Amino acid sequence: MLNFSKEQIKIKIGDMSMGGQPGESPTVLFGTVFYGKKYIDHSPEAMEEIDGFIATQEELSQMTGNPGICDIFIGSEEQIETRLSFVLDRVPENRPICVDVPESELRAKVLDHAGEIGVSKRLIYNSLNLGLEEMEKEALAANPPGCAIVLGYNPKNMSTDGRMEILENGAGLLDQGLLDIAKEANIPNMIIDTGATPFDHNTAETIRSIPVMKNKWGLPAGCAIHNTVESWLWMKDYRKTHREAYLTCDVGANALPVMMGADYCVYGPMRNAGQIFPFIAMVDKFIAEGGEDYFGIEIPENHPKRRLK
Amino acid sequence: MYPWRGEYTIGNPNSSVSIVTLASIIDFPEEKVAIWGHMKTENLGIEKVVANVISNPNIRILILCGEEVRGHRSGHSLLSLHSKGIDDNGRISGAKGAVPFIENIDEEAIERFRQQIEIVNMIDITDKVEIMKVVEEQLAIDHEPFGEPYIVELVDNKNGDRPSVKRLTGKIGFHKDLILDPFLELEQMPVEES
């Protein structure tokens, strides 16, 4: 539906393409694995479950054309090797993998390990953010990942302008903007995460930021809007007796950023792949038709618009 | 009575004990505990705990228990806030969490929290019996109330006052850098190259 005056950068990592004008590429869908207590000790049952999730996501990805990326949650050093090798053994060999690591020191260790096993170029780094520390900077310089998700979370100012500031100049919290830090580390590809916030914390700015940032920098952008739904206080109670209503909101929320031009969604637990892939494929069909009919966008053959008649 | 909304249960307002259960959900006897609930994030979650706890001067003890929040390290971040405070940028000194920044409560409130509250560190302990043993031990101690309630007002819209309504003739406003023009002919659309 939208078309940006700023030229839109399209990135390609392995067999995954992302970005461009709305409709040019199917929305990339990141499903998270290994997040949760039951996966901590890597029990055979838990691993079997994840094996099934990855297979289902891949099958849906092939069917719809929406690239499915494994977002691997890593919460401790001991988990790095097991989790990376488990996923790498199960996804196509030219498919990027995403590492979702909340702690700076641990992110540095993940980068080192990825360098050692030779998968840095396949790595989507989630995320380069305000929590960055010196050790992480050094690790980034030594083993730059193929792509960094750059997080526009600014606790001082959650408006769109505030989110842009942290990316552009560090908002007084960092010496330089996160985009420059990524460039200096020679990270070849960057994608923006506008940083989902809970309701009553400038939530809508998460969505507003997407077209504004895309029109400013031309970089692929998206967010993990399921986090807003997950933190919705009223829903926390309601979902106890109305699980289907929660799932509807959880999945449906992803239409908001995509309609505003988002190139990817981090959709939460990969167990929801069965709901999210057909849903986003449908949204992509709307967007692609709008782009093709009005702006003359060329829709690729692998797009849900072409695959799912 | 507590000024900030959140996922907590209110018990006995005269009790000196509050409990943060981090990623775990545990219930406690209402007559013994002033307020309890889980706390997921190392920024907004901590702000809610601090603002609510200091609003009740009877609360002198915060039992920090339950499973640590993976990645966020919210429990560790709260301990760091209590022991070291924040730096000039609002970052919790020494915190290892993902984005440990405090923005909605000022240093005076944080200082009040540090003085009013003693934290009992039981991170990763989820056994209710064990936690209740500590609750009973604390209730047996005569904790004096800490002066008057300290109320931190929650400002929902961090951008300050509600902006005046702006209407743009013939255009659709989205953001100051992104005004949509429904009447623009496609041929007139400017294209900028990177």
Coordinates of C-alpha atoms in Angstrom, one line a residue, chain A residues 2-7 9 35-37 40 73 102-103 105 129-133 151 153 155-161 164 172-173 198 200-202 207-208 211-212 215 217 230 233-234 236 260 294-295, chain B residues 5-7 38 40 43-44 48 67 69-73 88-91 95-101 103-104 154-159 173-178 180 182 184 186 189-194:
Chain A
L2 CA 2.9 2.3 0.8
N3 CA 5.8 3.3 -1.4
F4 CA 8.8 5.2 -0.1
S5 CA 10.4 8.1 -1.8
K6 CA 13.7 7.0 -0.3
E7 CA 15.4 4.2 -2.2
I9 CA 17.9 -1.2 0.5
Y35 CA 13.2 -19.5 25.2
G36 CA 11.7 -20.9 28.4
K37 CA 12.5 -23.0 31.4
I40 CA 17.3 -25.0 29.9
F73 CA 17.7 -17.7 22.4
P102 CA 20.2 -10.3 25.8
E103 CA 23.5 -9.8 27.6
E105 CA 29.2 -10.2 27.5
N129 CA 21.6 -2.1 21.4
L130 CA 22.1 0.4 24.1
G131 CA 23.5 -2.3 26.4
L132 CA 26.6 -2.6 24.3
E133 CA 29.9 -2.8 26.3
L151 CA 17.6 -1.8 18.2
Y153 CA 15.1 1.4 22.2
P155 CA 14.5 4.6 27.6
K156 CA 14.9 8.4 27.9
N157 CA 12.6 9.1 25.0
M158 CA 10.3 6.5 23.5
S159 CA 8.9 8.8 20.8
T160 CA 9.8 8.0 17.2
D161 CA 12.3 10.9 17.3
M164 CA 15.8 7.5 15.9
G172 CA 23.5 11.1 24.9
L173 CA 23.6 7.5 26.3
P198 CA 4.3 -2.0 26.4
D200 CA 1.1 3.2 27.8
H201 CA 4.8 3.5 27.0
N202 CA 4.5 5.1 23.5
I207 CA 4.7 1.2 14.6
R208 CA 5.0 4.8 13.5
P211 CA 7.8 4.0 7.8
V212 CA 9.5 7.0 9.2
N215 CA 11.9 6.7 4.6
W217 CA 17.5 5.5 6.0
E230 CA 2.5 -10.4 25.9
L233 CA -2.0 -6.4 31.7
W234 CA -5.7 -7.0 31.0
K236 CA -2.8 -11.6 31.1
M260 CA 3.2 0.1 7.8
Y294 CA -0.7 1.3 -8.0
F295 CA 3.1 1.6 -8.0
Chain B
R5 CA -0.2 -0.4 37.8
G6 CA 1.4 -3.8 37.5
E7 CA 1.0 -7.5 38.0
H38 CA 6.6 -11.0 39.5
K40 CA 10.1 -9.3 34.2
N43 CA 14.0 -1.2 33.4
L44 CA 10.2 -0.6 33.5
K48 CA 7.3 -0.1 39.1
E67 CA 13.6 -17.8 39.0
V69 CA 14.5 -13.7 34.3
R70 CA 16.6 -15.2 31.5
G71 CA 18.4 -12.5 29.5
H72 CA 16.9 -9.6 31.3
R73 CA 18.7 -10.5 34.6
D88 CA 24.6 10.0 35.0
N89 CA 22.9 8.3 32.0
G90 CA 20.4 6.5 34.1
R91 CA 22.2 3.2 33.7
A95 CA 23.9 -4.3 36.1
K96 CA 24.3 -7.2 33.7
G97 CA 20.8 -7.1 32.3
A98 CA 20.0 -6.4 28.7
V99 CA 19.0 -2.7 28.9
P100 CA 19.3 -1.7 32.6
F101 CA 18.2 1.9 32.4
E103 CA 14.2 6.8 33.3
N104 CA 10.8 7.3 34.9
L154 CA 3.6 7.9 36.6
V155 CA 3.7 9.9 33.5
D156 CA 2.1 7.7 30.9
N157 CA 3.1 9.9 27.9
K158 CA 6.8 10.4 28.1
N159 CA 6.7 13.1 25.5
G173 CA -0.1 13.5 8.9
F174 CA 2.0 10.6 10.1
H175 CA 5.1 12.2 11.5
K176 CA 6.8 15.5 10.9
D177 CA 9.2 13.7 8.6
L178 CA 6.5 11.7 6.9
L180 CA 1.3 11.7 3.1
P182 CA -3.2 11.8 -1.2
L184 CA 0.1 13.8 -5.5
L186 CA 2.6 9.4 -9.2
M189 CA 6.6 11.7 -6.6
P190 CA 10.2 12.5 -5.7
V191 CA 12.6 9.6 -5.6
E192 CA 15.7 9.9 -3.4
E193 CA 18.6 7.6 -4.0
S194 CA 20.7 6.3 -1.0

